[in-house]
Amino acid sequence: MPALLQPLMDSSNSPTTHQHRLNLKGKGKAVPSATTVSPSRSSSAHTEIPDPVFLLGLPALLLHPPDHPNHLPSLRASLDALNKCLSMHSSLGGNGSGALSFEQEMHAYGMQAEIGLKVVGAGLTGQDGPEWARGIESEIEDAIGQGTRLCQQIASLRPFRSRFSILRAHLLLLQNQVKACRAMLKREINTLNAADSSSTVYTCYFTYINALFSSTPTQSPDYSGALSTLQKVQSIAHSRGDKQITTLALATRLQVLMRAELWELVGETCESVEEVLGFTFEEQDVQRDTQQTDGATNLSASVIMPTESQESTSSSSATDPTPLFLCMKIHVLMLSILYHTRISNSKLASARLAALHDVLDSDALESFPSGVLQVTLTAGPPFHLNVTHPRILYELAFLVSGVCKRDVVGRKPKRKIFVKEGLGVCEEVEKLVTMSLLGSIRDMQKVEERLNKIRADGLCEMVSICVMRSEFDEAEASLSNLIAHTRSTNLFQAYAPQITLLSAYLCHALGQTSRALDCYRSAAYVDRSSETGFVRLAARVGEVVLRIGQGEEENEEEVQEMTVQVIKECKAHGAQFDAIARILEAILAREIIEIKKSLKSALEQVTRSLDNHLRALILALMANIYLLTASDHAQLMLKTCQQLASGLGAPEDKANELLNGGSVVGNVPLGLWVGEKFLELYRRAGKESKARRQAELNAGIQSAMDRILQRSEKETTEDVSEETTVEDALPSDGMEVDGGDGGQSDEDEFDKMDESR
């Protein structure tokens, strides 16, 4: 999920911003700046800059961005200059010739605290850090205290009081004192009045919202507090006429709701913020011919498409191509895509994905190349924001596109193409991440960490796609790359549950049932910290399905109890787990009507989400119901199921498609089961020629199945000889059983079968 928009701690009043680099006014009269004064050849006299004032202007010239090799030396030189500046000012008694004015002194303390926070955020204050950085936290506290004292004593400096409160809040967050930070910012917000600039007000509020999101082992995020604070921000921005801030608050509200998993409110908020940003999506009945060269039936569906008159149906402010609106469009579309994918509405998700690609193709990311935005307000100085770095959004777009495209059937499924291209982009080293001069090493580390997580998630998706397509060599290679990547980036502990779950899927697909069962249980145990976690629930579903498939008669009662519990958890979680709950209910049901009802409900959901992988399983279960009572309907379903099984792993090159007499091999176990059912139907109907041909095809598929089993036995032997543990081959979250463009006619066919019964 894209990162929450954050205000810069040195916002409009920062001396390190461009408009303040030369703002070095003296007491009652202007003092020439070091960057503007030069000897005049036409004048015999020139103005001398006092040493403290000269030292105060040095940091603006010395500082380098965090991605520059001289960033740390520039921090040290700037701190030395400020310390010398304040020392000389104190030696002059604060009011002598050459001393700093009150405003300059206040700026010096502010700059000292800001630069010191960059050093603390970089982790240089420990015992392993350089000697000059040790003990700097106490210097920051002293600088904040001195600056606060000046703002309280001098009436003209009181508007700058909030700046030092925000600096103290950042220091508390770096020290993991979240509770104290929230309390201090809340008190500061209560002291705001009409005299404070809009920039100061918004900076305080958004810093407080960011603190509400921060968490520690003893302090959890306060989502309700964040929502109520955002409501206040919207009211203030509306009253002051700052439309961009109003839209920003609404977009941030959407992100808060998704983080808090308040899904019942997400849909309405999505529509509201999309309308404000100029997006309107309406249904159009369009006949769509999806070319499934491997046999998945064509889908006739109602497609949701963006209207061509978006600009005419939205307010002028919503279509204003400011960097902030472009940034919010990307964030909101990504969140909306994930939401509609979660609720299994592939048409709405695909429409928003097309809109996202249009925005990205318009070079929207170039409007904020360093991840810093300057928002112009109706009154007062501008408001500065740290937003998600464009490099993160660029790579994240590939991952979101892959998640949105649920279908894995075909020679070149779009889901695999997006994920594969995204991994290629992640490996590009020539594209360096550009950081702002106002950024810190901590900011750069966060960007690198997020990029590493995106690559890990992409590898997780690739493993799950390859397992579903029975591309086991590629799945093993991607899993090995995932383990190596997470270990080299210190992410293995965070991704251990996902790696274990993917290992279970791979072992399950290869027929290594014992190892798969161990991996399922290990994944659920490793992810035990979250009772409602995705990985834990997916692992429990896998264990139940595996044990049901093995037919554990001696533990039948235990398996049934576990299945009932898993069904409850799946329904509580919702999303794609709801269809899985329906399938498990059908397995446990004793009444044929209940079985049909559960399977029909599951089929409707996976058809909406275009999940052909899970749809193939449901069709197989449905066909099995009518095998003895309605053979014609059963054959229609078996034919569709056979097409899907063939497409789940169809090679890109058609020359590699044929195997052993022309049988197409995709999902071998499912293809073999369907072939055996066809053989049974042909023999029962007395169609000997078709039965002989089907028997030959089944023999080819059986030989492929034998090779998979031999491979599994070989790998099991190697694992035992090497004493490999479960943890050595482990994570990701690719549980999503994903699908494609199968026909809508399955549900109608199901209804016809009920009528014929």
C-alpha positions as a printed Julia matrix, in Angstrom:
757×3 Matrix{Float64}:
   0.0     0.0     0.0
   1.32    3.44   -0.86
   2.8     5.35    2.01
   0.73    7.94    3.88
   1.33   11.53    2.78
   3.51   13.24    5.38
   4.27   16.92    6.03
   7.9    17.94    6.0
   9.12   18.83    9.47
  10.8    21.92    7.97
   7.77   23.23    6.15
   7.1    26.8     5.12
   9.12   28.33    7.94
  12.27   26.31    7.37
  15.49   28.24    6.81
  16.71   25.41    4.62
  14.05   26.06    2.01
  14.83   28.37   -0.86
  12.75   31.31    0.27
  14.55   31.45    3.65
  18.13   30.93    2.57
  18.55   34.68    2.11
  16.13   35.8     4.82
  18.72   37.0     7.3
  17.29   40.25    8.61
  18.95   42.24   11.34
  17.42   44.13   14.21
  15.27   46.69   12.53
  17.34   46.83    9.33
  18.32   44.45    6.59
  21.68   42.74    6.77
  23.19   41.79    3.41
  23.34   38.07    2.72
  26.52   36.11    2.15
  25.15   34.8    -1.1
  24.15   38.18   -2.51
  26.92   40.55   -1.4
  29.89   40.89   -3.7
  32.57   43.57   -3.93
  31.48   46.41   -6.14
  34.08   47.69   -8.58
  32.22   50.95   -8.9
  32.16   51.62   -5.18
  35.06   52.06   -2.87
  33.14   50.76    0.12
  31.44   47.43    0.67
  29.27   46.03    3.41
  30.92   43.53    5.71
  28.88   40.54    6.85
  29.17   39.84   10.57
  30.73   36.47   11.29
  27.65   34.98   13.07
  25.42   35.96   10.14
  27.9    34.49    7.66
  28.03   31.22    9.61
  24.24   31.14    9.77
  24.04   31.16    5.96
  26.62   28.4     5.45
  24.33   25.32    5.93
  22.21   26.39    2.94
  25.37   26.22    0.82
  26.97   23.16    2.42
  24.11   20.65    2.66
  23.91   17.83    0.1
  21.0    15.43   -0.56
  21.14   12.08    1.28
  22.08   10.15   -1.87
  25.24   12.26   -2.31
  28.54   10.8    -1.02
  29.28   14.06    0.83
  25.97   14.13    2.67
  27.39   13.13    6.07
  30.37   15.53    5.84
  27.95   18.31    4.91
  25.85   17.54    8.02
  28.92   17.74   10.24
  30.16   20.96    8.62
  26.72   22.55    8.93
  26.46   21.63   12.62
  29.94   22.99   13.27
  29.0    26.24   11.52
  25.81   26.61   13.56
  27.55   25.79   16.83
  30.23   28.37   16.07
  27.55   30.86   15.06
  25.64   30.5    18.35
  28.88   30.49   20.34
  30.02   33.8    18.8
  26.55   35.23   19.32
  26.68   34.33   23.0
  30.17   35.81   23.37
  28.82   39.11   22.05
  26.17   39.13   24.74
  23.32   38.75   22.27
  23.05   42.51   21.64
  26.46   43.72   20.55
  27.65   44.75   17.14
  27.5    41.73   14.79
  25.23   39.7    17.04
  22.24   37.85   15.61
  18.79   39.32   15.68
  16.1    37.47   17.62
  14.7    36.04   14.38
  18.13   34.94   13.21
  18.85   33.33   16.56
  15.55   31.49   16.41
  16.35   30.24   12.89
  19.79   29.1    14.06
  18.26   26.96   16.81
  15.7    25.58   14.36
  18.35   24.65   11.81
  20.49   23.05   14.5
  17.56   20.87   15.59
  16.59   19.95   12.02
  20.08   18.9    11.0
  20.52   17.07   14.29
  17.34   15.08   13.59
  18.82   14.0    10.26
  21.83   12.65   12.15
  19.64   10.82   14.67
  17.46    9.37   11.91
  20.55    8.04   10.16
  21.4     5.98   13.26
  24.76    7.68   13.82
  24.32    8.43   17.53
  25.16    4.95   18.8
  28.46    3.61   20.01
  29.37    2.55   16.47
  28.71    6.02   15.08
  31.24    8.8    14.58
  32.41   10.65   17.65
  31.03   14.0    16.5
  27.48   12.55   16.39
  27.41   11.09   19.91
  25.25   12.9    22.39
  23.6    15.0    19.72
  20.11   14.22   21.05
  20.76   16.4    24.09
  21.93   19.21   21.78
  18.69   18.88   19.81
  16.61   19.11   22.98
  18.57   22.2    24.07
  18.12   23.84   20.67
  14.37   23.13   20.69
  14.13   24.49   24.24
  16.02   27.67   23.39
  13.97   28.22   20.24
  10.71   27.69   22.13
  11.83   30.16   24.79
  12.54   32.82   22.18
   9.13   32.31   20.55
   7.42   32.69   23.9
   9.34   35.83   24.9
   9.28   37.72   21.6
   5.79   38.55   20.37
   6.82   38.73   16.7
   8.2    35.17   16.88
   5.15   33.5    18.42
   3.87   32.21   15.02
   7.04   30.09   14.85
   6.25   28.32   18.13
   4.57   25.38   16.37
   7.7    24.74   14.35
   9.66   23.75   17.44
   6.77   21.65   18.74
   6.82   19.7    15.47
  10.58   19.26   15.76
  10.14   17.9    19.27
   7.44   15.54   17.96
   9.84   14.16   15.36
  12.46   13.61   18.03
   9.96   11.73   20.21
   9.0     9.53   17.26
  12.65    8.72   16.61
  12.93    7.77   20.29
   9.79    5.55   19.99
   7.91    7.69   22.49
   4.68    7.57   20.47
   2.31    8.25   23.35
   4.21   11.35   24.48
   4.41   12.57   20.88
   0.64   12.28   20.38
  -0.12   14.06   23.65
   2.25   16.93   22.85
   0.88   17.43   19.33
  -2.68   17.33   20.61
  -1.86   20.12   23.08
  -0.21   22.1    20.28
  -3.26   21.74   18.05
  -5.48   23.03   20.85
  -3.37   26.19   21.08
  -3.7    27.04   17.38
  -5.68   30.19   16.59
  -6.7    32.34   13.66
  -3.37   34.17   13.7
  -1.48   31.0    12.73
  -0.84   30.57    9.02
  -2.62   27.85    7.06
   0.7    26.13    6.45
   1.39   25.93   10.18
  -2.1    24.59   10.9
  -1.96   21.87    8.23
   1.57   20.87    9.22
   0.48   20.36   12.84
  -2.58   18.35   11.89
  -0.87   16.06    9.39
   2.07   15.51   11.74
  -0.45   14.48   14.4
  -2.16   12.1    11.95
   1.21   10.57   11.12
   1.87   10.09   14.85
  -1.5     8.37   15.22
  -0.35    5.85   12.6
   2.94    5.18   14.36
   3.05    2.13   16.57
   5.3     0.39   19.07
   5.03   -3.0    20.8
   2.97   -1.28   23.49
   1.18    1.34   21.37
  -1.11    0.44   18.47
  -2.25    2.79   15.68
  -5.25    4.97   16.5
  -7.37    4.8    13.35
 -10.49    6.36   14.88
  -8.44    9.34   16.05
  -6.95    9.72   12.59
 -10.4     9.71   10.96
 -11.78   12.34   13.33
  -8.68   14.52   12.83
  -9.03   14.27    9.05
 -12.62   15.43    9.37
 -11.39   18.55   11.18
  -8.77   19.16    8.49
 -11.45   18.95    5.8
 -13.58   21.51    7.66
 -10.65   23.91    8.12
  -9.52   23.59    4.5
 -13.06   24.12    3.25
 -13.51   27.23    5.36
 -10.16   28.66    4.13
 -10.79   27.77    0.5
  -7.86   25.36    0.15
  -9.39   22.83   -2.27
  -6.17   20.85   -2.66
  -5.96   20.23    1.08
  -9.64   19.21    1.16
  -8.97   16.62   -1.52
  -5.78   15.52    0.23
  -7.7    14.89    3.46
 -10.34   12.88    1.59
  -7.7    10.76   -0.17
  -5.91   10.17    3.14
  -9.22    9.11    4.68
  -9.5     6.38    2.04
  -6.08    5.09    2.99
  -6.94    5.14    6.69
 -10.1     3.12    6.09
  -8.19    0.5     4.11
  -5.45    0.24    6.72
  -8.08   -0.15    9.42
  -9.91   -2.72    7.22
 -13.2    -0.84    7.54
 -14.33   -2.28    4.21
 -17.98   -1.29    4.64
 -16.93    2.38    4.36
 -14.25    2.01    1.69
 -16.57    1.68   -1.31
 -18.46    4.91   -0.67
 -15.24    6.8     0.05
 -13.68    5.46   -3.16
 -16.53    6.84   -5.23
 -16.39   10.21   -3.47
 -12.66   10.8    -3.88
 -12.69    9.51   -7.48
 -15.42   11.99   -8.33
 -13.46   14.84   -6.74
 -10.35   13.87   -8.71
 -12.29   13.86  -11.98
 -12.87   10.14  -12.49
 -16.33    8.9   -13.43
 -16.86    5.27  -14.41
 -20.1     4.08  -15.98
 -21.26    0.7   -17.26
 -21.46    0.03  -20.96
 -22.73   -3.21  -22.41
 -19.85   -4.19  -24.61
 -19.28   -7.58  -26.18
 -15.73   -8.55  -25.32
 -14.02  -11.36  -27.15
 -11.24  -12.55  -24.9
  -8.9   -14.67  -26.95
  -8.18  -17.75  -24.9
  -6.09  -19.74  -27.34
  -5.81  -22.57  -24.88
  -9.48  -23.28  -24.54
 -10.94  -21.04  -21.86
 -14.4   -20.03  -23.09
 -15.02  -16.52  -24.36
 -16.69  -14.15  -21.93
 -19.55  -11.88  -22.84
 -19.68   -9.29  -20.1
 -20.64   -5.77  -19.19
 -17.43   -3.76  -19.19
 -16.9    -0.73  -16.95
 -15.02    1.99  -18.81
 -14.03    5.57  -18.02
 -16.18    8.09  -19.8
 -14.61   10.36  -22.4
 -16.15   13.44  -20.79
 -14.52   13.16  -17.4
 -13.36   16.77  -17.38
 -16.79   18.11  -18.21
 -18.46   16.17  -15.4
 -16.04   17.17  -12.67
 -15.09   20.41  -11.06
 -12.3    22.5   -12.52
 -10.27   22.08   -9.38
 -10.41   18.32   -9.64
  -8.88   18.31  -13.1
  -6.23   20.89  -12.23
  -2.96   19.18  -13.28
  -1.05   20.24  -10.18
   1.58   17.82   -8.86
  -0.51   17.14   -5.76
  -3.6    16.15   -7.77
  -1.54   13.93  -10.07
   0.04   12.26   -7.06
  -3.34   11.72   -5.4
  -4.79   10.28   -8.6
  -2.11    7.6    -8.64
  -2.58    6.78   -4.96
  -6.37    6.67   -5.11
  -6.48    4.55   -8.27
  -4.09    2.02   -6.76
  -6.14    1.77   -3.58
  -9.37    1.53   -5.55
  -7.95   -1.25   -7.73
  -6.96   -3.26   -4.67
 -10.38   -2.72   -3.08
 -12.38   -3.83   -6.13
 -10.05   -6.79   -6.63
 -10.7    -7.77   -3.02
 -14.48   -7.72   -3.49
 -14.1    -9.86   -6.65
 -15.3    -7.2    -9.1
 -12.84   -7.61  -11.94
 -14.66   -5.24  -14.31
 -14.46   -2.25  -11.98
 -10.86   -3.08  -11.08
  -9.84   -3.36  -14.75
 -11.43   -0.01  -15.57
  -9.44    1.71  -12.85
  -6.3    -0.11  -13.91
  -6.7     1.32  -17.42
  -7.12    4.79  -15.91
  -3.99    4.28  -13.78
  -1.95    3.33  -16.84
  -3.2     6.45  -18.64
  -2.11    8.66  -15.75
   1.32    7.03  -15.56
   1.78    7.22  -19.33
   1.2    10.97  -19.13
   4.51   11.35  -17.22
   2.7    12.26  -14.0
   5.6    10.94  -11.92
   7.92   13.56  -13.37
   5.94   16.3   -11.62
   7.45   15.27   -8.25
  10.78   13.58   -9.1
  12.19   13.69   -5.56
   8.98   12.9    -3.65
   8.51   16.43   -2.26
   5.52   18.59   -3.13
   4.93   22.29   -2.59
   1.22   23.08   -2.23
   0.17   26.65   -2.88
  -2.46   27.87   -0.4
  -4.96   30.69   -0.7
  -3.09   32.67    1.96
   0.33   32.54    3.55
   3.41   30.49    2.71
   3.13   27.19    0.8
   2.65   23.83    2.44
   5.34   21.19    1.87
   4.66   17.45    1.77
   6.72   14.3     1.65
   4.83   11.87   -0.6
   5.54    8.35   -1.76
   8.68    8.45   -3.88
   7.9     8.19   -7.63
  10.29    5.28   -8.01
   8.19    3.33   -5.5
   4.98    4.18   -7.34
   6.52    3.17  -10.66
   7.53   -0.29   -9.48
   4.38   -0.7    -7.4
   2.25   -0.11  -10.5
   3.51   -3.38  -12.02
   2.68   -5.32   -8.87
  -0.8    -3.79   -8.58
  -1.43   -4.58  -12.26
  -0.43   -8.19  -11.7
  -2.69   -8.55   -8.67
  -5.61   -7.0   -10.56
  -5.31   -9.45  -13.46
  -6.46  -12.65  -11.76
  -6.3   -14.94  -14.8
  -3.36  -17.32  -15.17
  -4.83  -19.29  -18.1
  -3.26  -18.95  -21.53
   0.08  -18.86  -23.25
   0.91  -15.34  -22.09
  -1.38  -14.43  -19.18
  -1.31  -10.72  -18.4
  -0.84  -11.39  -14.72
   2.45  -13.14  -15.31
   3.57  -10.54  -17.87
   3.01   -7.64  -15.45
   4.77   -9.38  -12.57
   7.68  -10.48  -14.74
   8.16   -6.99  -16.16
   7.94   -5.54  -12.67
  10.72   -7.83  -11.46
  12.81   -6.72  -14.42
  12.29   -3.09  -13.47
  13.31   -3.84   -9.88
  16.62   -5.25  -11.08
  17.53   -2.14  -13.06
  20.48   -0.5   -11.35
  21.06    2.33  -13.79
  17.99    4.23  -12.59
  19.13    5.93   -9.42
  16.67    7.21   -6.82
  16.71   11.0    -6.71
  16.3    12.42   -3.22
  15.37   15.93   -2.13
  17.83   18.25   -0.42
  15.39   18.33    2.5
  15.49   14.55    2.8
  17.54   12.46    5.17
  19.37    9.17    5.17
  16.39    7.72    7.04
  14.13    8.75    4.15
  16.48    7.14    1.65
  16.61    3.95    3.74
  12.8     3.84    3.8
  12.69    4.13    0.01
  15.21    1.31   -0.39
  13.32   -0.87    2.1
  10.03   -0.35    0.27
  11.64   -1.16   -3.06
  13.06   -4.37   -1.56
   9.61   -5.29   -0.25
   8.04   -4.66   -3.65
  10.55   -7.01   -5.26
   9.89   -9.62   -2.57
   6.14   -9.35   -3.13
   6.71   -9.66   -6.87
   8.71  -12.85   -6.37
   5.93  -14.18   -4.14
   3.41  -13.51   -6.9
   5.64  -15.18   -9.46
   5.95  -18.33   -7.34
   2.19  -18.57   -6.88
   1.56  -18.0   -10.61
   4.06  -20.68  -11.61
   2.59  -23.18   -9.13
  -0.92  -22.57  -10.48
   0.39  -23.02  -14.02
   2.34  -26.18  -13.08
   5.6   -24.51  -14.13
   7.53  -26.16  -11.35
  11.09  -25.43  -12.5
  10.35  -21.72  -12.7
   8.49  -21.86   -9.39
  11.49  -23.42   -7.64
  13.85  -20.88   -9.19
  11.63  -17.96   -8.12
  11.32  -19.4    -4.61
  15.1   -19.69   -4.35
  15.47  -16.08   -5.55
  12.89  -15.0    -3.0
  14.76  -16.66   -0.15
  18.08  -15.2    -1.29
  16.58  -11.73   -1.7
  14.89  -11.66    1.7
  17.99  -12.95    3.46
  20.27  -10.39    1.79
  17.91   -7.51    2.65
  17.07   -8.57    6.23
  13.45   -9.26    5.31
  13.44  -13.02    5.84
  11.74  -12.92    9.23
   8.97  -10.71    7.88
   8.42  -12.95    4.85
   8.96  -16.32    6.54
   5.19  -17.09    6.76
   4.68  -16.37    3.07
   7.75  -18.37    2.04
   6.58  -21.32    4.1
   3.1   -21.11    2.58
   4.49  -21.01   -0.97
   6.68  -23.99   -0.18
   3.55  -25.81    0.95
   1.77  -25.0    -2.31
   4.71  -26.21   -4.36
   5.0   -29.45   -2.4
   1.24  -29.97   -2.59
   1.26  -29.53   -6.37
   4.17  -31.98   -6.71
   2.4   -34.6    -4.62
   4.73  -34.32   -1.62
   1.8   -34.49    0.77
   3.74  -35.14    3.96
   6.09  -32.22    3.46
   3.21  -30.01    2.29
   1.28  -30.77    5.48
   4.31  -29.83    7.59
   4.74  -26.57    5.66
   1.06  -25.66    6.04
   1.24  -26.15    9.78
   4.54  -24.29   10.01
   3.15  -21.32    8.06
   0.14  -21.08   10.36
   2.42  -21.29   13.4
   4.9   -18.68   12.15
   2.04  -16.28   11.39
   0.39  -16.92   14.78
   0.86  -13.27   15.78
  -2.25  -12.39   13.78
  -5.37  -14.43   14.46
  -7.02  -12.98   11.36
  -3.91  -12.89    9.19
  -4.09  -13.82    5.53
  -1.19  -16.29    5.62
  -2.43  -18.1     8.72
  -5.91  -18.57    7.27
  -4.58  -19.61    3.86
  -2.34  -22.18    5.53
  -5.25  -23.61    7.52
  -7.33  -23.84    4.36
  -4.51  -25.69    2.63
  -4.15  -28.12    5.53
  -7.89  -28.85    5.58
  -8.07  -29.4     1.83
  -5.03  -31.66    1.88
  -6.37  -33.78    4.74
  -9.78  -34.06    3.07
  -8.1   -35.15   -0.15
  -6.06  -37.78    1.67
  -9.25  -39.22    3.17
  -8.1   -39.57    6.77
 -10.8   -41.97    7.93
  -9.25  -42.5    11.35
  -9.26  -38.72   11.98
 -12.48  -37.96   10.14
 -14.15  -36.28   13.12
 -11.1   -34.11   13.81
 -10.86  -33.03   10.16
 -14.57  -32.19   10.1
 -14.31  -30.03   13.22
 -11.32  -28.21   11.78
 -13.16  -27.69    8.5
 -16.15  -26.14   10.29
 -13.83  -23.76   12.14
 -11.99  -22.82    8.94
 -15.32  -22.1     7.21
 -16.22  -19.64    9.98
 -12.84  -17.92    9.68
 -13.12  -17.69    5.89
 -16.55  -16.05    6.09
 -15.3   -13.62    8.72
 -12.32  -12.67    6.54
 -14.37  -12.24    3.39
 -12.8   -11.43    0.02
 -11.63  -14.49   -1.94
 -11.98  -16.69    1.14
 -15.76  -16.47    0.88
 -15.76  -18.65   -2.26
 -13.46  -21.13   -0.53
 -15.89  -21.27    2.4
 -18.71  -22.15   -0.01
 -16.67  -24.98   -1.51
 -15.87  -26.42    1.92
 -19.55  -26.15    2.87
 -20.45  -28.16   -0.24
 -17.93  -30.83    0.73
 -19.45  -31.18    4.21
 -23.08  -30.93    3.09
 -25.24  -34.06    3.02
 -28.22  -32.66    1.12
 -27.83  -32.37   -2.65
 -29.73  -29.06   -2.65
 -27.28  -27.56   -0.16
 -24.34  -28.78   -2.26
 -25.75  -27.18   -5.42
 -26.53  -23.92   -3.63
 -23.02  -23.62   -2.17
 -21.28  -24.46   -5.43
 -23.46  -22.08   -7.41
 -22.68  -19.24   -5.0
 -18.95  -19.98   -5.25
 -19.13  -20.13   -9.04
 -20.83  -16.73   -9.24
 -18.1   -15.13   -7.15
 -15.13  -16.62   -9.03
 -16.78  -15.72  -12.35
 -17.04  -12.07  -11.24
 -13.39  -12.1   -10.26
 -12.32  -13.99  -13.42
 -10.59  -16.57  -11.24
 -10.24  -19.45  -13.7
  -7.94  -21.42  -11.44
 -10.54  -21.83   -8.71
 -13.34  -21.97  -11.27
 -11.85  -25.13  -12.76
 -12.12  -26.85   -9.37
 -15.74  -25.76   -8.9
 -16.67  -27.01  -12.37
 -15.09  -30.37  -11.58
 -17.12  -30.67   -8.38
 -20.31  -29.66  -10.19
 -19.7   -32.11  -13.04
 -19.19  -34.91  -10.55
 -22.68  -34.25   -9.13
 -24.37  -34.81  -12.5
 -22.11  -37.59  -13.74
 -24.69  -40.31  -13.13
 -27.91  -38.33  -13.49
 -27.35  -35.78  -16.28
 -24.46  -36.93  -18.43
 -25.0   -34.31  -21.15
 -24.66  -31.45  -18.69
 -21.74  -33.21  -17.02
 -19.93  -33.46  -20.36
 -20.35  -29.74  -21.01
 -18.8   -28.91  -17.66
 -16.05  -31.48  -18.08
 -15.21  -30.0   -21.48
 -14.85  -26.5   -20.0
 -12.86  -27.91  -17.11
 -10.57  -29.71  -19.56
  -9.98  -26.49  -21.47
  -9.06  -24.64  -18.29
  -6.77  -27.47  -17.17
  -4.97  -27.34  -20.52
  -4.58  -23.57  -20.31
  -3.09  -23.66  -16.81
   0.48  -24.02  -18.02
   0.21  -23.77  -21.79
   3.7   -22.98  -23.17
   4.34  -19.74  -25.05
   5.62  -21.71  -28.02
   2.91  -23.89  -29.55
   5.57  -26.33  -30.76
   6.15  -27.36  -27.13
   2.47  -27.99  -26.5
   2.13  -31.57  -27.69
   3.14  -34.42  -25.47
   2.76  -38.17  -25.95
   0.35  -38.51  -28.83
  -0.98  -34.99  -28.84
  -2.42  -34.64  -25.33
  -2.14  -31.09  -24.02
  -0.58  -30.97  -20.57
  -1.31  -28.09  -18.2
  -2.66  -28.99  -14.79
  -1.86  -32.68  -15.05
  -3.84  -34.04  -12.04
  -6.99  -32.18  -13.05
  -6.55  -33.11  -16.71
  -6.13  -36.77  -15.79
  -9.23  -36.74  -13.59
 -11.32  -35.13  -16.36
  -9.98  -37.64  -18.88
 -10.97  -40.56  -16.67
 -14.49  -39.15  -16.27
 -14.81  -38.72  -20.03
 -13.69  -42.33  -20.5
 -16.29  -43.48  -18.0
 -19.05  -41.55  -19.8
 -18.04  -42.83  -23.25
 -17.98  -46.44  -22.1
 -21.32  -46.1   -20.4
 -22.81  -44.59  -23.57
 -21.29  -47.34  -25.72
 -19.1   -44.98  -27.74
 -16.18  -47.36  -28.16
 -14.21  -45.32  -30.71
 -14.25  -42.25  -28.5
 -13.45  -44.4   -25.5
 -10.36  -45.86  -27.22
  -9.14  -42.43  -28.25
  -9.73  -41.06  -24.75
  -7.84  -44.02  -23.27
  -4.84  -43.16  -25.45
  -4.98  -39.53  -24.35
  -5.26  -40.61  -20.72
  -2.18  -42.8   -21.12
  -0.17  -39.76  -22.25
  -1.41  -37.67  -19.34
  -0.71  -40.55  -16.95
   2.88  -40.7   -18.13
   3.21  -36.99  -17.39
   1.72  -37.6   -13.95
   4.21  -40.4   -13.36
   7.07  -38.05  -14.18
   5.79  -35.55  -11.61
   5.6   -38.28   -8.98
   9.09  -39.52   -9.86
  10.37  -35.98   -9.55
   8.73  -35.67   -6.16
  10.27  -38.92   -4.95
  13.7   -37.81   -6.16
  13.44  -34.44   -4.43
  12.22  -36.06   -1.23
  15.21  -38.4    -1.24
  17.6   -35.49   -1.79
  15.99  -33.5     1.02
  16.35  -36.38    3.46
  19.99  -36.94    2.51
  20.8   -33.27    2.99
  18.76  -33.04    6.22
  16.92  -29.99    4.97
  14.53  -28.42    7.43
  11.26  -26.7     6.64
  12.7   -23.31    7.53
  15.5   -23.7     4.98
  13.12  -23.54    2.06
  10.67  -20.99    2.91
   7.55  -17.47    2.33
   5.07  -15.26    0.36
   1.61  -14.25    0.06
   0.73  -15.71   -3.31
  -2.16  -17.72   -1.92
  -4.54  -16.03   -4.25
  -6.07  -18.69   -6.45
  -6.35  -16.62   -9.58
  -8.33  -17.01  -12.67
  -9.22  -15.75  -16.04
 -11.73  -15.29  -18.75
 -13.92  -18.31  -18.39
 -17.5   -18.31  -19.65
 -20.42  -16.86  -17.82
 -22.54  -19.64  -19.22
 -21.52  -21.98  -16.38
 -24.07  -20.47  -14.01
 -26.84  -20.71  -16.65
 -25.83  -24.28  -17.34
 -26.08  -25.02  -13.64
 -29.61  -23.58  -13.55
 -30.6   -25.68  -16.57
 -29.38  -28.8   -14.79
 -31.53  -28.0   -11.78
 -34.54  -27.53  -14.07
 -33.88  -30.81  -15.85
 -33.69  -32.54  -12.48
